[in-house]
Amino acid sequence: MNKKSPILNTWQVTQKTLTMYQEESLIRRKPKAPPERRAYAFLVDFVLVWLISSLVTNVFAEFLVFVLLWLVLRVIVVDKNQGQSLGKWAFDLKVIDAELKRRPSLANLTKREIIISIIAFLAMIGLKINFRNFISLLLFLTPIMIDGFTALTDEDYNQAFHDRTSKTIIVQTKRGFSLDLRIKKWLKETQKAWDKNRKKVR
């Protein structure tokens, strides 16, 4: 009875390991987005929609305008702009389908943004209340805090609740403005210029 040589067994094990590694690499080939960059991108979109919708005085009408503007910015623009809203483009991020690793379908994208638009609107109401009524402020901010916390519990892709519901993930991309990096560079150059001027004065 022929027995397999140790070399052949080792080679087969190595091949299986390499195959498993390649499959895992394909699943994880997209680098996950840092939480701080996601937060910055969200704030850009949030503030833009807030500023425009705040021009409406009626609360119900303001809600409709807020959601409509949010869907335009975060669904229509994202669908036409390779998975990027203004905020995501500013910080080199894009949204993709978690399984297919490409731009999400309009249905999933709309589901995702309807959820987050309602959460964002509640946060806006809470911020308008400010600290005049701390309990109300906390209640209105709780949904967005819970949504953000779920992203921190996902070690693979930082999927928030609205990502998991719509089967989407946010990943880094080379396409964007790199606003945070530009600001850091500008601050560094400003600090150098400041230090240089102080040495001259001395």
PDB file of C-alpha atoms in Angstrom:
ATOM      1  CA  MET A   1       0.000   0.000   0.000  1.00  0.00           C
ATOM      2  CA  ASN A   2       1.478   3.289  -1.121  1.00  0.00           C
ATOM      3  CA  LYS A   3       1.905   5.961   1.496  1.00  0.00           C
ATOM      4  CA  LYS A   4       2.125   9.648   0.647  1.00  0.00           C
ATOM      5  CA  SER A   5       5.477  11.195   1.306  1.00  0.00           C
ATOM      6  CA  PRO A   6       5.823  13.846   4.022  1.00  0.00           C
ATOM      7  CA  ILE A   7       6.877  16.345   1.348  1.00  0.00           C
ATOM      8  CA  LEU A   8       3.696  15.735  -0.639  1.00  0.00           C
ATOM      9  CA  ASN A   9       1.531  16.080   2.472  1.00  0.00           C
ATOM     10  CA  THR A  10       3.282  19.326   3.402  1.00  0.00           C
ATOM     11  CA  TRP A  11       2.778  20.662  -0.128  1.00  0.00           C
ATOM     12  CA  GLN A  12      -0.959  19.862  -0.051  1.00  0.00           C
ATOM     13  CA  VAL A  13      -1.418  21.523   3.338  1.00  0.00           C
ATOM     14  CA  THR A  14       0.461  24.577   2.069  1.00  0.00           C
ATOM     15  CA  GLN A  15      -1.736  24.736  -1.031  1.00  0.00           C
ATOM     16  CA  LYS A  16      -4.918  24.545   1.071  1.00  0.00           C
ATOM     17  CA  THR A  17      -3.608  27.288   3.379  1.00  0.00           C
ATOM     18  CA  LEU A  18      -2.739  29.519   0.427  1.00  0.00           C
ATOM     19  CA  THR A  19      -6.175  28.949  -1.121  1.00  0.00           C
ATOM     20  CA  MET A  20      -7.923  29.847   2.144  1.00  0.00           C
ATOM     21  CA  TYR A  21      -5.734  32.951   2.474  1.00  0.00           C
ATOM     22  CA  GLN A  22      -6.532  34.042  -1.098  1.00  0.00           C
ATOM     23  CA  GLU A  23     -10.258  33.606  -0.507  1.00  0.00           C
ATOM     24  CA  GLU A  24     -10.039  35.585   2.731  1.00  0.00           C
ATOM     25  CA  SER A  25      -8.043  38.291   0.940  1.00  0.00           C
ATOM     26  CA  LEU A  26     -10.739  38.592  -1.711  1.00  0.00           C
ATOM     27  CA  ILE A  27     -13.364  39.095   0.973  1.00  0.00           C
ATOM     28  CA  ARG A  28     -11.264  41.691   2.793  1.00  0.00           C
ATOM     29  CA  ARG A  29      -9.608  43.327  -0.201  1.00  0.00           C
ATOM     30  CA  LYS A  30     -11.258  46.671   0.526  1.00  0.00           C
ATOM     31  CA  PRO A  31      -9.719  48.592   3.453  1.00  0.00           C
ATOM     32  CA  LYS A  32     -12.307  49.533   6.047  1.00  0.00           C
ATOM     33  CA  ALA A  33     -12.982  53.194   6.702  1.00  0.00           C
ATOM     34  CA  PRO A  34     -11.556  54.717   9.902  1.00  0.00           C
ATOM     35  CA  PRO A  35     -14.400  55.723  12.287  1.00  0.00           C
ATOM     36  CA  GLU A  36     -13.171  59.327  12.500  1.00  0.00           C
ATOM     37  CA  ARG A  37     -13.247  59.730   8.713  1.00  0.00           C
ATOM     38  CA  ARG A  38     -16.764  58.315   8.606  1.00  0.00           C
ATOM     39  CA  ALA A  39     -17.795  60.807  11.282  1.00  0.00           C
ATOM     40  CA  TYR A  40     -16.254  63.744   9.399  1.00  0.00           C
ATOM     41  CA  ALA A  41     -17.909  62.706   6.129  1.00  0.00           C
ATOM     42  CA  PHE A  42     -21.256  62.353   7.864  1.00  0.00           C
ATOM     43  CA  LEU A  43     -20.885  65.808   9.437  1.00  0.00           C
ATOM     44  CA  VAL A  44     -20.228  67.438   6.051  1.00  0.00           C
ATOM     45  CA  ASP A  45     -23.437  65.995   4.597  1.00  0.00           C
ATOM     46  CA  PHE A  46     -25.383  66.560   7.809  1.00  0.00           C
ATOM     47  CA  VAL A  47     -24.436  70.229   8.176  1.00  0.00           C
ATOM     48  CA  LEU A  48     -25.142  70.947   4.497  1.00  0.00           C
ATOM     49  CA  VAL A  49     -28.632  69.415   4.662  1.00  0.00           C
ATOM     50  CA  TRP A  50     -29.289  71.038   8.063  1.00  0.00           C
ATOM     51  CA  LEU A  51     -28.413  74.530   6.831  1.00  0.00           C
ATOM     52  CA  ILE A  52     -30.797  74.296   3.884  1.00  0.00           C
ATOM     53  CA  SER A  53     -33.673  72.546   5.670  1.00  0.00           C
ATOM     54  CA  SER A  54     -33.477  74.992   8.598  1.00  0.00           C
ATOM     55  CA  LEU A  55     -34.793  77.711   6.281  1.00  0.00           C
ATOM     56  CA  VAL A  56     -38.199  76.025   6.655  1.00  0.00           C
ATOM     57  CA  THR A  57     -39.980  77.054   9.862  1.00  0.00           C
ATOM     58  CA  ASN A  58     -42.711  74.401  10.048  1.00  0.00           C
ATOM     59  CA  VAL A  59     -41.397  71.235  11.747  1.00  0.00           C
ATOM     60  CA  PHE A  60     -43.306  68.791   9.536  1.00  0.00           C
ATOM     61  CA  ALA A  61     -42.282  70.624   6.360  1.00  0.00           C
ATOM     62  CA  GLU A  62     -38.715  70.820   7.662  1.00  0.00           C
ATOM     63  CA  PHE A  63     -38.707  67.047   8.148  1.00  0.00           C
ATOM     64  CA  LEU A  64     -39.895  66.469   4.571  1.00  0.00           C
ATOM     65  CA  VAL A  65     -37.317  68.893   3.155  1.00  0.00           C
ATOM     66  CA  PHE A  66     -34.557  67.361   5.301  1.00  0.00           C
ATOM     67  CA  VAL A  67     -35.328  63.791   4.178  1.00  0.00           C
ATOM     68  CA  LEU A  68     -35.750  64.834   0.537  1.00  0.00           C
ATOM     69  CA  LEU A  69     -32.428  66.703   0.485  1.00  0.00           C
ATOM     70  CA  TRP A  70     -30.753  63.823   2.309  1.00  0.00           C
ATOM     71  CA  LEU A  71     -31.971  61.302  -0.265  1.00  0.00           C
ATOM     72  CA  VAL A  72     -30.842  63.531  -3.131  1.00  0.00           C
ATOM     73  CA  LEU A  73     -27.372  63.977  -1.630  1.00  0.00           C
ATOM     74  CA  ARG A  74     -26.906  60.470  -0.318  1.00  0.00           C
ATOM     75  CA  VAL A  75     -28.780  58.346  -2.855  1.00  0.00           C
ATOM     76  CA  ILE A  76     -28.968  60.091  -6.234  1.00  0.00           C
ATOM     77  CA  VAL A  77     -25.561  61.774  -5.981  1.00  0.00           C
ATOM     78  CA  VAL A  78     -23.953  58.632  -4.544  1.00  0.00           C
ATOM     79  CA  ASP A  79     -25.435  56.464  -7.304  1.00  0.00           C
ATOM     80  CA  LYS A  80     -24.134  58.826  -9.999  1.00  0.00           C
ATOM     81  CA  ASN A  81     -20.814  59.586  -8.291  1.00  0.00           C
ATOM     82  CA  GLN A  82     -19.269  56.138  -7.852  1.00  0.00           C
ATOM     83  CA  GLY A  83     -20.613  55.583  -4.333  1.00  0.00           C
ATOM     84  CA  GLN A  84     -19.632  58.990  -2.967  1.00  0.00           C
ATOM     85  CA  SER A  85     -21.655  61.819  -1.454  1.00  0.00           C
ATOM     86  CA  LEU A  86     -20.007  65.224  -0.972  1.00  0.00           C
ATOM     87  CA  GLY A  87     -18.831  64.240   2.511  1.00  0.00           C
ATOM     88  CA  LYS A  88     -17.503  60.863   1.403  1.00  0.00           C
ATOM     89  CA  TRP A  89     -15.648  62.441  -1.525  1.00  0.00           C
ATOM     90  CA  ALA A  90     -14.120  65.031   0.816  1.00  0.00           C
ATOM     91  CA  PHE A  91     -12.647  62.258   2.983  1.00  0.00           C
ATOM     92  CA  ASP A  92     -11.825  59.578   0.371  1.00  0.00           C
ATOM     93  CA  LEU A  93     -14.630  57.168   1.237  1.00  0.00           C
ATOM     94  CA  LYS A  94     -17.323  55.348  -0.690  1.00  0.00           C
ATOM     95  CA  VAL A  95     -20.224  53.035   0.046  1.00  0.00           C
ATOM     96  CA  ILE A  96     -20.306  49.576  -1.539  1.00  0.00           C
ATOM     97  CA  ASP A  97     -22.405  46.434  -1.353  1.00  0.00           C
ATOM     98  CA  ALA A  98     -21.050  44.224   1.442  1.00  0.00           C
ATOM     99  CA  GLU A  99     -21.391  41.028  -0.606  1.00  0.00           C
ATOM    100  CA  LEU A 100     -20.814  42.109  -4.200  1.00  0.00           C
ATOM    101  CA  LYS A 101     -18.110  44.690  -3.342  1.00  0.00           C
ATOM    102  CA  ARG A 102     -19.508  47.192  -5.824  1.00  0.00           C
ATOM    103  CA  ARG A 103     -21.880  50.147  -5.754  1.00  0.00           C
ATOM    104  CA  PRO A 104     -25.089  49.178  -3.894  1.00  0.00           C
ATOM    105  CA  SER A 105     -28.397  48.834  -5.677  1.00  0.00           C
ATOM    106  CA  LEU A 106     -30.738  51.818  -5.502  1.00  0.00           C
ATOM    107  CA  ALA A 107     -33.084  49.799  -3.294  1.00  0.00           C
ATOM    108  CA  ASN A 108     -30.410  49.033  -0.693  1.00  0.00           C
ATOM    109  CA  LEU A 109     -28.988  52.537  -0.901  1.00  0.00           C
ATOM    110  CA  THR A 110     -32.436  54.071  -0.394  1.00  0.00           C
ATOM    111  CA  LYS A 111     -33.166  51.756   2.553  1.00  0.00           C
ATOM    112  CA  ARG A 112     -29.825  52.708   4.101  1.00  0.00           C
ATOM    113  CA  GLU A 113     -30.343  56.436   3.755  1.00  0.00           C
ATOM    114  CA  ILE A 114     -33.993  56.507   4.847  1.00  0.00           C
ATOM    115  CA  ILE A 115     -32.891  54.963   8.145  1.00  0.00           C
ATOM    116  CA  ILE A 116     -29.979  57.338   8.675  1.00  0.00           C
ATOM    117  CA  SER A 117     -31.961  60.399   7.490  1.00  0.00           C
ATOM    118  CA  ILE A 118     -34.559  59.862  10.236  1.00  0.00           C
ATOM    119  CA  ILE A 119     -31.807  59.310  12.814  1.00  0.00           C
ATOM    120  CA  ALA A 120     -29.976  62.423  11.573  1.00  0.00           C
ATOM    121  CA  PHE A 121     -33.153  64.541  11.708  1.00  0.00           C
ATOM    122  CA  LEU A 122     -33.785  63.494  15.312  1.00  0.00           C
ATOM    123  CA  ALA A 123     -30.186  64.441  16.112  1.00  0.00           C
ATOM    124  CA  MET A 124     -30.735  67.827  14.476  1.00  0.00           C
ATOM    125  CA  ILE A 125     -33.821  68.449  16.636  1.00  0.00           C
ATOM    126  CA  GLY A 126     -31.822  67.456  19.721  1.00  0.00           C
ATOM    127  CA  LEU A 127     -28.993  69.837  18.823  1.00  0.00           C
ATOM    128  CA  LYS A 128     -31.512  72.643  18.322  1.00  0.00           C
ATOM    129  CA  ILE A 129     -32.833  72.033  21.821  1.00  0.00           C
ATOM    130  CA  ASN A 130     -29.224  72.186  23.051  1.00  0.00           C
ATOM    131  CA  PHE A 131     -28.847  71.969  26.846  1.00  0.00           C
ATOM    132  CA  ARG A 132     -32.080  73.832  27.622  1.00  0.00           C
ATOM    133  CA  ASN A 133     -33.700  70.440  28.191  1.00  0.00           C
ATOM    134  CA  PHE A 134     -30.995  67.844  28.753  1.00  0.00           C
ATOM    135  CA  ILE A 135     -33.400  64.873  28.918  1.00  0.00           C
ATOM    136  CA  SER A 136     -34.947  65.752  25.535  1.00  0.00           C
ATOM    137  CA  LEU A 137     -31.482  66.366  24.077  1.00  0.00           C
ATOM    138  CA  LEU A 138     -30.359  62.929  25.232  1.00  0.00           C
ATOM    139  CA  LEU A 139     -33.488  61.224  23.882  1.00  0.00           C
ATOM    140  CA  PHE A 140     -33.097  62.769  20.433  1.00  0.00           C
ATOM    141  CA  LEU A 141     -29.380  61.952  20.264  1.00  0.00           C
ATOM    142  CA  THR A 142     -29.724  58.376  21.537  1.00  0.00           C
ATOM    143  CA  PRO A 143     -30.609  56.796  18.114  1.00  0.00           C
ATOM    144  CA  ILE A 144     -27.535  58.231  16.396  1.00  0.00           C
ATOM    145  CA  MET A 145     -25.310  57.282  19.330  1.00  0.00           C
ATOM    146  CA  ILE A 146     -26.583  53.695  19.232  1.00  0.00           C
ATOM    147  CA  ASP A 147     -26.130  53.585  15.463  1.00  0.00           C
ATOM    148  CA  GLY A 148     -22.571  54.860  15.790  1.00  0.00           C
ATOM    149  CA  PHE A 149     -21.788  52.469  18.632  1.00  0.00           C
ATOM    150  CA  THR A 150     -22.777  49.451  16.514  1.00  0.00           C
ATOM    151  CA  ALA A 151     -20.088  50.489  14.013  1.00  0.00           C
ATOM    152  CA  LEU A 152     -17.446  50.307  16.740  1.00  0.00           C
ATOM    153  CA  THR A 153     -18.476  46.753  17.608  1.00  0.00           C
ATOM    154  CA  ASP A 154     -17.686  45.492  14.101  1.00  0.00           C
ATOM    155  CA  GLU A 155     -13.974  44.740  13.818  1.00  0.00           C
ATOM    156  CA  ASP A 156     -14.111  43.870  10.119  1.00  0.00           C
ATOM    157  CA  TYR A 157     -15.861  46.779   8.412  1.00  0.00           C
ATOM    158  CA  ASN A 158     -17.215  49.091  11.135  1.00  0.00           C
ATOM    159  CA  GLN A 159     -20.765  48.456   9.949  1.00  0.00           C
ATOM    160  CA  ALA A 160     -23.306  50.631  11.714  1.00  0.00           C
ATOM    161  CA  PHE A 161     -26.923  49.526  12.182  1.00  0.00           C
ATOM    162  CA  HIS A 162     -28.032  51.171   8.928  1.00  0.00           C
ATOM    163  CA  ASP A 163     -25.151  49.438   7.082  1.00  0.00           C
ATOM    164  CA  ARG A 164     -26.090  46.022   8.416  1.00  0.00           C
ATOM    165  CA  THR A 165     -29.758  46.541   7.545  1.00  0.00           C
ATOM    166  CA  SER A 166     -28.964  47.530   3.960  1.00  0.00           C
ATOM    167  CA  LYS A 167     -25.987  45.144   3.547  1.00  0.00           C
ATOM    168  CA  THR A 168     -23.534  47.938   2.774  1.00  0.00           C
ATOM    169  CA  ILE A 169     -20.085  48.925   3.987  1.00  0.00           C
ATOM    170  CA  ILE A 170     -17.988  52.092   3.847  1.00  0.00           C
ATOM    171  CA  VAL A 171     -14.467  51.661   2.508  1.00  0.00           C
ATOM    172  CA  GLN A 172     -11.521  53.894   1.728  1.00  0.00           C
ATOM    173  CA  THR A 173     -10.762  54.863  -1.856  1.00  0.00           C
ATOM    174  CA  LYS A 174      -8.070  56.815  -3.686  1.00  0.00           C
ATOM    175  CA  ARG A 175     -10.769  58.975  -5.259  1.00  0.00           C
ATOM    176  CA  GLY A 176     -11.419  62.062  -3.145  1.00  0.00           C
ATOM    177  CA  PHE A 177     -10.186  65.388  -1.812  1.00  0.00           C
ATOM    178  CA  SER A 178      -8.373  64.088   1.310  1.00  0.00           C
ATOM    179  CA  LEU A 179      -9.671  67.063   3.295  1.00  0.00           C
ATOM    180  CA  ASP A 180      -8.392  65.837   6.654  1.00  0.00           C
ATOM    181  CA  LEU A 181      -4.883  65.261   5.275  1.00  0.00           C
ATOM    182  CA  ARG A 182      -4.875  68.698   3.643  1.00  0.00           C
ATOM    183  CA  ILE A 183      -5.933  70.333   6.912  1.00  0.00           C
ATOM    184  CA  LYS A 184      -3.195  68.481   8.811  1.00  0.00           C
ATOM    185  CA  LYS A 185      -0.642  69.576   6.217  1.00  0.00           C
ATOM    186  CA  TRP A 186      -1.860  73.183   6.369  1.00  0.00           C
ATOM    187  CA  LEU A 187      -1.706  73.200  10.175  1.00  0.00           C
ATOM    188  CA  LYS A 188       1.792  71.736  10.104  1.00  0.00           C
ATOM    189  CA  GLU A 189       2.983  74.351   7.622  1.00  0.00           C
ATOM    190  CA  THR A 190       1.327  77.099   9.657  1.00  0.00           C
ATOM    191  CA  GLN A 191       3.044  75.855  12.815  1.00  0.00           C
ATOM    192  CA  LYS A 192       6.419  75.807  11.059  1.00  0.00           C
ATOM    193  CA  ALA A 193       5.907  79.345   9.751  1.00  0.00           C
ATOM    194  CA  TRP A 194       4.850  80.486  13.229  1.00  0.00           C
ATOM    195  CA  ASP A 195       7.923  78.934  14.845  1.00  0.00           C
ATOM    196  CA  LYS A 196      10.167  80.445  12.186  1.00  0.00           C
ATOM    197  CA  ASN A 197       8.738  83.934  12.777  1.00  0.00           C
ATOM    198  CA  ARG A 198       9.151  83.567  16.540  1.00  0.00           C
ATOM    199  CA  LYS A 199      12.837  82.703  16.090  1.00  0.00           C
ATOM    200  CA  LYS A 200      13.323  85.776  13.903  1.00  0.00           C
ATOM    201  CA  VAL A 201      11.731  88.030  16.536  1.00  0.00           C
ATOM    202  CA  ARG A 202      14.058  86.659  19.192  1.00  0.00           C
TER     203      ARG A 202
END
